[in-house]
Amino acid sequence: MIIDSSPLCPSQSVSSLFTLRIILLLFLLTTILIPWLYDRILSNVYSFLAQSTLYRLSIFETLETVFCYGYIEASFITQFVRNPSLRIDIRRTSKGADSGSTLEHPKRPRMRRPSRRLSEVVLYVAPLLVLDFTLVKKYANVSVADIRRSGGYPSFHDSVGSNFLAPSFHKFSLTSPLQLWRALPTEPPSSRRLVLELITAVFIYDGLFFFAHLAFHRIRFLAYFHKPHHQHGEIHPQVTDQLSVVERLTLVLLANFSLNIIGGHVLTRTIFIPVFVYLLIEIHSGMDLHFGFEKILPQGWATGAKKHAQHHREGDGSFAPFFCWWDYGLSIWDDFRRNVHHVKRRQKRTLSSI
C-alpha cells in the first residue's frame, strides 16, 4: 500500500491531482466502454483464484478483511507517525497523548501495540466465523444445485434457494460438520460489470450507513453502542476499529447487504473489501493526505478525513462515511424542522397575547 508522504507545493499538488484524475477517468471509461480490453486479465486472475483452495474456503472473505485491515492500517500508522505536519486533529490536551505535547511540537497519541490488540481480532473474527461456518454461501451466477451441494444438501433439495434474503443453514453431518466451502461462479465478470457493481455497492453502503450512523447518534439506547468509537483524544488510524461488537457487526452486515442486493459477482466482493477497508481507515486517519479520496473527486462530493475528524470532535454532522449528499439533505431537513418549530412558537406567542 502506497500512501503519499512527501511534501508538495500547491502547484505540484494541483498538477499531480489533475494527472491522477485523468488516469482514473480514462481507466474507468475504458473498463465500462471497452470491456474486452480487460477480458484476458480478468479471465486469468479469476481462473487462478477459483482453482485456489484458499479462495474456495467459506472463511476467505473474513480472512481477506483481517489481512487487508492489518496491512492498510499499519501503512497509515507509519504515515501518521512519520509526518506530523499532515495531522489535522492535534489537541493541546489529549486523552492518552504523550506528555509534553504542544501544538508546535505535537506528540503522537498513544496507540496500542499489535500484541495488545488480539482481543480486537477475536471480537471481530469470532461472530463472522460463526456465520461463515453455519450459513450456506449464496453468490450470483452460481447454480442452485451447486449452492445446495456446498451446504451439504442434495442438489434437488428444494428447501435451499439462491435468494440471499432467505438465509439457509448448512446441513450438519459427520461427513460435512461445517460449511467449509463456497460454490463459485464458473465465469469471471466483465470489467464493465465489475466496476459498475463496485461503484454501486459503495454508494449503497454509504447511504445505508448514513442512516445507521444517524440512529447511533440520535436514538438514545443505540448511542450506548456507538460511544466507544468516540472515546479518544486525537483521532488516528486505530480509531477505525475502536467499535462495539454491535457496531462492528452492523458495519460488516451492511457492506455484505450492499453487495448482495445488486447480485455482485464474487470477484467484485473480493475487490470491494480492500477498497472498503482503505476508505474507512482513510477517513479515520487524522491526516490531510495530498491524494485523499475527497481531493480526487470533485469538490464537495466526498466527506474526507477533515470532516470526519470534525464529526468525532463535535459528535454531529458528516454521518455518511464517504460522500456528502446524504448530509446535505439532512442539513436541509434539520433547517426546515427548526424553521417550522420557530414559526409554531411565534404563532403560540401571538395567540397567547390576544
GROMACS .gro file of C-alpha atoms in nm:
model
  354
    1MET     CA    1   0.000   0.000   0.000
    2ILE     CA    2   0.149   0.334  -0.107
    3ILE     CA    3   0.031   0.641   0.078
    4ASP     CA    4   0.153   0.989  -0.016
    5SER     CA    5   0.406   1.129   0.227
    6SER     CA    6   0.639   1.372   0.053
    7PRO     CA    7   0.556   1.741   0.096
    8LEU     CA    8   0.420   1.905  -0.216
    9CYS     CA    9   0.395   2.272  -0.302
   10PRO     CA   10   0.046   2.390  -0.405
   11SER     CA   11   0.126   2.392  -0.779
   12GLN     CA   12   0.274   2.040  -0.762
   13SER     CA   13  -0.026   1.916  -0.566
   14VAL     CA   14  -0.276   2.058  -0.818
   15SER     CA   15  -0.080   1.919  -1.112
   16SER     CA   16  -0.045   1.575  -0.953
   17LEU     CA   17  -0.414   1.562  -0.864
   18PHE     CA   18  -0.513   1.659  -1.218
   19THR     CA   19  -0.290   1.386  -1.362
   20LEU     CA   20  -0.430   1.128  -1.120
   21ARG     CA   21  -0.787   1.227  -1.205
   22ILE     CA   22  -0.719   1.191  -1.578
   23ILE     CA   23  -0.563   0.847  -1.529
   24LEU     CA   24  -0.852   0.725  -1.313
   25LEU     CA   25  -1.112   0.868  -1.551
   26LEU     CA   26  -0.951   0.701  -1.852
   27PHE     CA   27  -0.932   0.373  -1.663
   28LEU     CA   28  -1.299   0.389  -1.565
   29LEU     CA   29  -1.410   0.484  -1.916
   30THR     CA   30  -1.216   0.201  -2.078
   31THR     CA   31  -1.341  -0.058  -1.827
   32ILE     CA   32  -1.700   0.046  -1.895
   33LEU     CA   33  -1.692   0.133  -2.266
   34ILE     CA   34  -1.427  -0.110  -2.392
   35PRO     CA   35  -1.456  -0.407  -2.153
   36TRP     CA   36  -1.293  -0.653  -2.396
   37LEU     CA   37  -0.958  -0.487  -2.324
   38TYR     CA   38  -0.962  -0.645  -1.980
   39ASP     CA   39  -1.119  -0.982  -2.065
   40ARG     CA   40  -0.793  -1.178  -2.072
   41ILE     CA   41  -0.650  -1.043  -1.748
   42LEU     CA   42  -0.980  -1.089  -1.564
   43SER     CA   43  -1.014  -1.440  -1.701
   44ASN     CA   44  -0.662  -1.535  -1.592
   45VAL     CA   45  -0.696  -1.378  -1.248
   46TYR     CA   46  -1.032  -1.537  -1.178
   47SER     CA   47  -0.923  -1.875  -1.312
   48PHE     CA   48  -0.627  -1.870  -1.075
   49LEU     CA   49  -0.843  -1.769  -0.778
   50ALA     CA   50  -1.124  -2.015  -0.849
   51GLN     CA   51  -0.877  -2.304  -0.857
   52SER     CA   52  -0.719  -2.196  -0.528
   53THR     CA   53  -0.816  -2.396  -0.220
   54LEU     CA   54  -0.785  -2.083  -0.005
   55TYR     CA   55  -1.023  -1.884  -0.228
   56ARG     CA   56  -1.286  -2.157  -0.215
   57LEU     CA   57  -1.291  -2.163   0.166
   58SER     CA   58  -1.609  -2.029   0.326
   59ILE     CA   59  -1.397  -1.810   0.554
   60PHE     CA   60  -1.196  -1.649   0.273
   61GLU     CA   61  -1.367  -1.308   0.290
   62THR     CA   62  -1.322  -1.291   0.667
   63LEU     CA   63  -0.952  -1.375   0.631
   64GLU     CA   64  -0.914  -1.124   0.348
   65THR     CA   65  -1.076  -0.849   0.554
   66VAL     CA   66  -0.848  -0.912   0.854
   67PHE     CA   67  -0.536  -0.921   0.635
   68CYS     CA   68  -0.633  -0.606   0.441
   69TYR     CA   69  -0.720  -0.419   0.757
   70GLY     CA   70  -0.394  -0.510   0.930
   71TYR     CA   71  -0.180  -0.415   0.631
   72ILE     CA   72  -0.361  -0.092   0.539
   73GLU     CA   73  -0.387   0.030   0.899
   74ALA     CA   74  -0.014  -0.033   0.953
   75SER     CA   75   0.061   0.173   0.640
   76PHE     CA   76  -0.148   0.463   0.768
   77ILE     CA   77   0.006   0.444   1.116
   78THR     CA   78   0.355   0.463   0.966
   79GLN     CA   79   0.248   0.769   0.770
   80PHE     CA   80   0.086   0.922   1.079
   81VAL     CA   81   0.398   0.878   1.295
   82ARG     CA   82   0.649   0.995   1.033
   83ASN     CA   83   0.459   1.302   0.909
   84PRO     CA   84   0.322   1.509   1.200
   85SER     CA   85   0.270   1.802   0.960
   86LEU     CA   86  -0.016   1.612   0.797
   87ARG     CA   87  -0.208   1.565   1.122
   88ILE     CA   88  -0.537   1.757   1.141
   89ASP     CA   89  -0.671   1.687   1.489
   90ILE     CA   90  -0.385   1.792   1.720
   91ARG     CA   91  -0.516   1.897   2.061
   92ARG     CA   92  -0.347   2.077   2.349
   93THR     CA   93  -0.461   1.816   2.596
   94SER     CA   94  -0.547   1.481   2.451
   95LYS     CA   95  -0.661   1.175   2.637
   96GLY     CA   96  -0.387   0.920   2.600
   97ALA     CA   97  -0.144   1.163   2.437
   98ASP     CA   98   0.223   1.164   2.530
   99SER     CA   99   0.316   1.415   2.799
  100GLY     CA  100   0.464   1.744   2.685
  101SER     CA  101   0.252   1.763   2.374
  102THR     CA  102   0.209   2.110   2.227
  103LEU     CA  103   0.060   2.242   1.906
  104GLU     CA  104   0.409   2.347   1.790
  105HIS     CA  105   0.573   2.014   1.874
  106PRO     CA  106   0.291   1.761   1.883
  107LYS     CA  107   0.345   1.424   2.041
  108ARG     CA  108   0.169   1.132   1.887
  109PRO     CA  109  -0.128   0.985   2.074
  110ARG     CA  110  -0.068   0.654   2.244
  111MET     CA  111  -0.157   0.370   2.016
  112ARG     CA  112  -0.195   0.007   2.109
  113ARG     CA  113   0.072  -0.241   2.011
  114PRO     CA  114  -0.033  -0.535   1.792
  115SER     CA  115   0.030  -0.778   2.078
  116ARG     CA  116  -0.230  -0.593   2.286
  117ARG     CA  117  -0.494  -0.597   2.015
  118LEU     CA  118  -0.551  -0.970   1.992
  119SER     CA  119  -0.882  -0.928   2.173
  120GLU     CA  120  -0.998  -0.694   1.892
  121VAL     CA  121  -0.916  -0.960   1.634
  122VAL     CA  122  -1.103  -1.225   1.832
  123LEU     CA  123  -1.407  -1.000   1.882
  124TYR     CA  124  -1.414  -0.918   1.512
  125VAL     CA  125  -1.347  -1.265   1.376
  126ALA     CA  126  -1.550  -1.481   1.617
  127PRO     CA  127  -1.905  -1.378   1.514
  128LEU     CA  128  -1.809  -1.376   1.146
  129LEU     CA  129  -1.659  -1.724   1.167
  130VAL     CA  130  -1.980  -1.847   1.328
  131LEU     CA  131  -2.173  -1.715   1.030
  132ASP     CA  132  -1.916  -1.849   0.782
  133PHE     CA  133  -1.928  -2.199   0.928
  134THR     CA  134  -2.306  -2.222   0.968
  135LEU     CA  135  -2.468  -2.038   0.674
  136VAL     CA  136  -2.468  -2.154   0.313
  137LYS     CA  137  -2.286  -1.906   0.086
  138LYS     CA  138  -2.506  -1.774  -0.197
  139TYR     CA  139  -2.347  -1.582  -0.481
  140ALA     CA  140  -2.476  -1.451  -0.812
  141ASN     CA  141  -2.430  -1.668  -1.124
  142VAL     CA  142  -2.396  -1.987  -0.920
  143SER     CA  143  -2.645  -2.263  -0.993
  144VAL     CA  144  -2.887  -2.356  -0.715
  145ALA     CA  145  -2.765  -2.716  -0.739
  146ASP     CA  146  -2.406  -2.609  -0.666
  147ILE     CA  147  -2.520  -2.390  -0.377
  148ARG     CA  148  -2.712  -2.681  -0.226
  149ARG     CA  149  -2.422  -2.923  -0.263
  150SER     CA  150  -2.183  -2.677  -0.097
  151GLY     CA  151  -2.419  -2.667   0.201
  152GLY     CA  152  -2.428  -3.044   0.238
  153TYR     CA  153  -2.769  -3.086   0.070
  154PRO     CA  154  -2.866  -3.298  -0.230
  155SER     CA  155  -2.879  -3.091  -0.549
  156PHE     CA  156  -3.257  -3.145  -0.573
  157HIS     CA  157  -3.333  -3.037  -0.213
  158ASP     CA  158  -3.587  -2.756  -0.261
  159SER     CA  159  -3.563  -2.610   0.090
  160VAL     CA  160  -3.246  -2.423  -0.008
  161GLY     CA  161  -3.288  -2.147  -0.264
  162SER     CA  162  -3.048  -1.897  -0.415
  163ASN     CA  163  -3.206  -1.586  -0.257
  164PHE     CA  164  -2.962  -1.434  -0.008
  165LEU     CA  165  -3.253  -1.266   0.175
  166ALA     CA  166  -3.360  -1.615   0.284
  167PRO     CA  167  -3.051  -1.744   0.469
  168SER     CA  168  -3.003  -2.119   0.476
  169PHE     CA  169  -2.819  -2.316   0.742
  170HIS     CA  170  -2.562  -2.575   0.648
  171LYS     CA  171  -2.678  -2.935   0.675
  172PHE     CA  172  -2.455  -3.055   0.955
  173SER     CA  173  -2.344  -3.418   0.940
  174LEU     CA  174  -2.045  -3.635   1.020
  175THR     CA  175  -1.927  -3.609   0.662
  176SER     CA  176  -1.994  -3.233   0.646
  177PRO     CA  177  -1.970  -3.095   1.002
  178LEU     CA  178  -1.933  -2.729   0.898
  179GLN     CA  179  -1.985  -2.501   0.599
  180LEU     CA  180  -1.623  -2.525   0.485
  181TRP     CA  181  -1.654  -2.445   0.114
  182ARG     CA  182  -1.837  -2.197  -0.104
  183ALA     CA  183  -1.971  -2.256  -0.454
  184LEU     CA  184  -1.824  -2.008  -0.703
  185PRO     CA  185  -1.936  -1.885  -1.046
  186THR     CA  186  -1.769  -2.059  -1.339
  187GLU     CA  187  -1.710  -1.739  -1.538
  188PRO     CA  188  -1.544  -1.408  -1.441
  189PRO     CA  189  -1.735  -1.080  -1.467
  190SER     CA  190  -1.665  -0.829  -1.742
  191SER     CA  191  -1.471  -0.520  -1.642
  192ARG     CA  192  -1.788  -0.317  -1.701
  193ARG     CA  193  -1.988  -0.529  -1.459
  194LEU     CA  194  -1.710  -0.535  -1.201
  195VAL     CA  195  -1.655  -0.158  -1.195
  196LEU     CA  196  -2.024  -0.066  -1.202
  197GLU     CA  197  -2.101  -0.315  -0.924
  198LEU     CA  198  -1.813  -0.182  -0.717
  199ILE     CA  199  -1.923   0.181  -0.752
  200THR     CA  200  -2.288   0.094  -0.688
  201ALA     CA  201  -2.207  -0.110  -0.377
  202VAL     CA  202  -2.002   0.177  -0.231
  203PHE     CA  203  -2.289   0.420  -0.296
  204ILE     CA  204  -2.544   0.185  -0.139
  205TYR     CA  205  -2.326   0.124   0.166
  206ASP     CA  206  -2.272   0.498   0.209
  207GLY     CA  207  -2.648   0.558   0.222
  208LEU     CA  208  -2.723   0.262   0.449
  209PHE     CA  209  -2.452   0.351   0.696
  210PHE     CA  210  -2.561   0.715   0.696
  211PHE     CA  211  -2.898   0.614   0.839
  212ALA     CA  212  -2.744   0.360   1.077
  213HIS     CA  213  -2.487   0.614   1.197
  214LEU     CA  214  -2.755   0.879   1.240
  215ALA     CA  215  -2.956   0.633   1.450
  216PHE     CA  216  -2.649   0.555   1.662
  217HIS     CA  217  -2.625   0.926   1.744
  218ARG     CA  218  -2.988   1.028   1.780
  219ILE     CA  219  -3.155   0.724   1.936
  220ARG     CA  220  -3.054   0.712   2.300
  221PHE     CA  221  -3.027   0.338   2.359
  222LEU     CA  222  -2.830   0.291   2.035
  223ALA     CA  223  -2.588   0.568   2.132
  224TYR     CA  224  -2.454   0.338   2.404
  225PHE     CA  225  -2.318   0.102   2.136
  226HIS     CA  226  -2.159   0.388   1.940
  227LYS     CA  227  -1.999   0.559   2.240
  228PRO     CA  228  -1.672   0.357   2.235
  229HIS     CA  229  -1.598   0.486   1.885
  230HIS     CA  230  -1.577   0.845   2.012
  231GLN     CA  231  -1.376   0.777   2.328
  232HIS     CA  232  -1.036   0.903   2.218
  233GLY     CA  233  -0.827   1.216   2.205
  234GLU     CA  234  -0.665   1.299   1.874
  235ILE     CA  235  -0.813   1.083   1.601
  236HIS     CA  236  -0.569   0.834   1.447
  237PRO     CA  237  -0.591   0.523   1.224
  238GLN     CA  238  -0.655   0.279   1.510
  239VAL     CA  239  -0.980   0.459   1.592
  240THR     CA  240  -1.128   0.294   1.281
  241ASP     CA  241  -1.169  -0.035   1.464
  242GLN     CA  242  -1.250   0.113   1.805
  243LEU     CA  243  -1.602  -0.028   1.789
  244SER     CA  244  -1.852  -0.217   1.998
  245VAL     CA  245  -1.944  -0.565   1.877
  246VAL     CA  246  -2.289  -0.437   1.775
  247GLU     CA  247  -2.150  -0.155   1.563
  248ARG     CA  248  -1.881  -0.375   1.408
  249LEU     CA  249  -2.139  -0.633   1.302
  250THR     CA  250  -2.363  -0.355   1.168
  251LEU     CA  251  -2.080  -0.225   0.954
  252VAL     CA  252  -1.996  -0.570   0.813
  253LEU     CA  253  -2.356  -0.678   0.752
  254LEU     CA  254  -2.443  -0.353   0.575
  255ALA     CA  255  -2.141  -0.394   0.348
  256ASN     CA  256  -2.244  -0.752   0.275
  257PHE     CA  257  -2.603  -0.644   0.204
  258SER     CA  258  -2.481  -0.371  -0.034
  259LEU     CA  259  -2.308  -0.635  -0.244
  260ASN     CA  260  -2.583  -0.895  -0.224
  261ILE     CA  261  -2.871  -0.664  -0.314
  262ILE     CA  262  -2.713  -0.590  -0.655
  263GLY     CA  263  -2.614  -0.953  -0.718
  264GLY     CA  264  -2.245  -0.872  -0.703
  265HIS     CA  265  -2.007  -1.122  -0.859
  266VAL     CA  266  -1.775  -1.292  -0.611
  267LEU     CA  267  -1.476  -1.119  -0.776
  268THR     CA  268  -1.645  -0.784  -0.717
  269ARG     CA  269  -1.671  -0.879  -0.350
  270THR     CA  270  -1.303  -0.968  -0.343
  271ILE     CA  271  -1.202  -0.627  -0.479
  272PHE     CA  272  -1.462  -0.442  -0.272
  273ILE     CA  273  -1.301  -0.550   0.056
  274PRO     CA  274  -0.964  -0.367   0.021
  275VAL     CA  275  -1.134  -0.061  -0.131
  276PHE     CA  276  -1.389  -0.051   0.151
  277VAL     CA  277  -1.127  -0.102   0.424
  278TYR     CA  278  -0.896   0.161   0.274
  279LEU     CA  279  -1.169   0.425   0.258
  280LEU     CA  280  -1.277   0.358   0.617
  281ILE     CA  281  -0.923   0.386   0.752
  282GLU     CA  282  -0.853   0.696   0.543
  283ILE     CA  283  -1.141   0.894   0.694
  284HIS     CA  284  -1.017   0.797   1.042
  285SER     CA  285  -0.651   0.858   0.958
  286GLY     CA  286  -0.639   1.203   1.118
  287MET     CA  287  -0.427   1.324   0.825
  288ASP     CA  288  -0.472   1.572   0.542
  289LEU     CA  289  -0.338   1.349   0.267
  290HIS     CA  290  -0.233   1.504  -0.063
  291PHE     CA  291  -0.426   1.241  -0.256
  292GLY     CA  292  -0.716   1.190  -0.020
  293PHE     CA  293  -1.040   1.049  -0.156
  294GLU     CA  294  -1.217   1.383  -0.113
  295LYS     CA  295  -0.948   1.561  -0.319
  296ILE     CA  296  -0.956   1.315  -0.607
  297LEU     CA  297  -1.333   1.356  -0.651
  298PRO     CA  298  -1.487   1.692  -0.746
  299GLN     CA  299  -1.501   1.940  -0.459
  300GLY     CA  300  -1.797   1.889  -0.228
  301TRP     CA  301  -1.864   1.529  -0.327
  302ALA     CA  302  -1.672   1.336  -0.062
  303THR     CA  303  -1.652   1.360   0.317
  304GLY     CA  304  -1.281   1.308   0.376
  305ALA     CA  305  -1.066   1.289   0.688
  306LYS     CA  306  -1.109   1.655   0.788
  307LYS     CA  307  -1.487   1.644   0.802
  308HIS     CA  308  -1.485   1.309   0.978
  309ALA     CA  309  -1.236   1.436   1.236
  310GLN     CA  310  -1.471   1.729   1.297
  311HIS     CA  311  -1.756   1.480   1.342
  312HIS     CA  312  -1.553   1.298   1.607
  313ARG     CA  313  -1.479   1.626   1.788
  314GLU     CA  314  -1.832   1.765   1.780
  315GLY     CA  315  -2.041   1.448   1.763
  316ASP     CA  316  -2.262   1.583   1.486
  317GLY     CA  317  -2.265   1.623   1.107
  318SER     CA  318  -2.081   1.418   0.844
  319PHE     CA  319  -2.270   1.099   0.930
  320ALA     CA  320  -2.212   0.943   0.587
  321PRO     CA  321  -1.867   0.781   0.565
  322PHE     CA  322  -1.771   0.857   0.205
  323PHE     CA  323  -1.997   1.110   0.032
  324CYS     CA  324  -2.163   1.436   0.136
  325TRP     CA  325  -2.503   1.419  -0.033
  326TRP     CA  326  -2.693   1.250   0.248
  327ASP     CA  327  -2.557   1.502   0.496
  328TYR     CA  328  -2.655   1.790   0.269
  329GLY     CA  329  -3.008   1.651   0.266
  330LEU     CA  330  -3.007   1.610   0.644
  331SER     CA  331  -2.891   1.970   0.688
  332ILE     CA  332  -3.178   2.095   0.472
  333TRP     CA  333  -3.424   1.878   0.666
  334ASP     CA  334  -3.294   1.995   1.004
  335ASP     CA  335  -3.315   2.360   0.894
  336PHE     CA  336  -3.672   2.303   0.774
  337ARG     CA  337  -3.770   2.146   1.108
  338ARG     CA  338  -3.612   2.432   1.302
  339ASN     CA  339  -3.794   2.691   1.090
  340VAL     CA  340  -4.126   2.511   1.139
  341HIS     CA  341  -4.060   2.496   1.513
  342HIS     CA  342  -3.984   2.871   1.526
  343VAL     CA  343  -4.299   2.953   1.329
  344LYS     CA  344  -4.511   2.746   1.567
  345ARG     CA  345  -4.355   2.917   1.869
  346ARG     CA  346  -4.426   3.262   1.722
  347GLN     CA  347  -4.783   3.162   1.649
  348LYS     CA  348  -4.830   3.042   2.007
  349ARG     CA  349  -4.688   3.367   2.146
  350THR     CA  350  -4.915   3.568   1.916
  351LEU     CA  351  -5.224   3.373   2.021
  352SER     CA  352  -5.136   3.397   2.390
  353SER     CA  353  -5.101   3.776   2.366
  354ILE     CA  354  -5.451   3.819   2.218
   0.00000   0.00000   0.00000
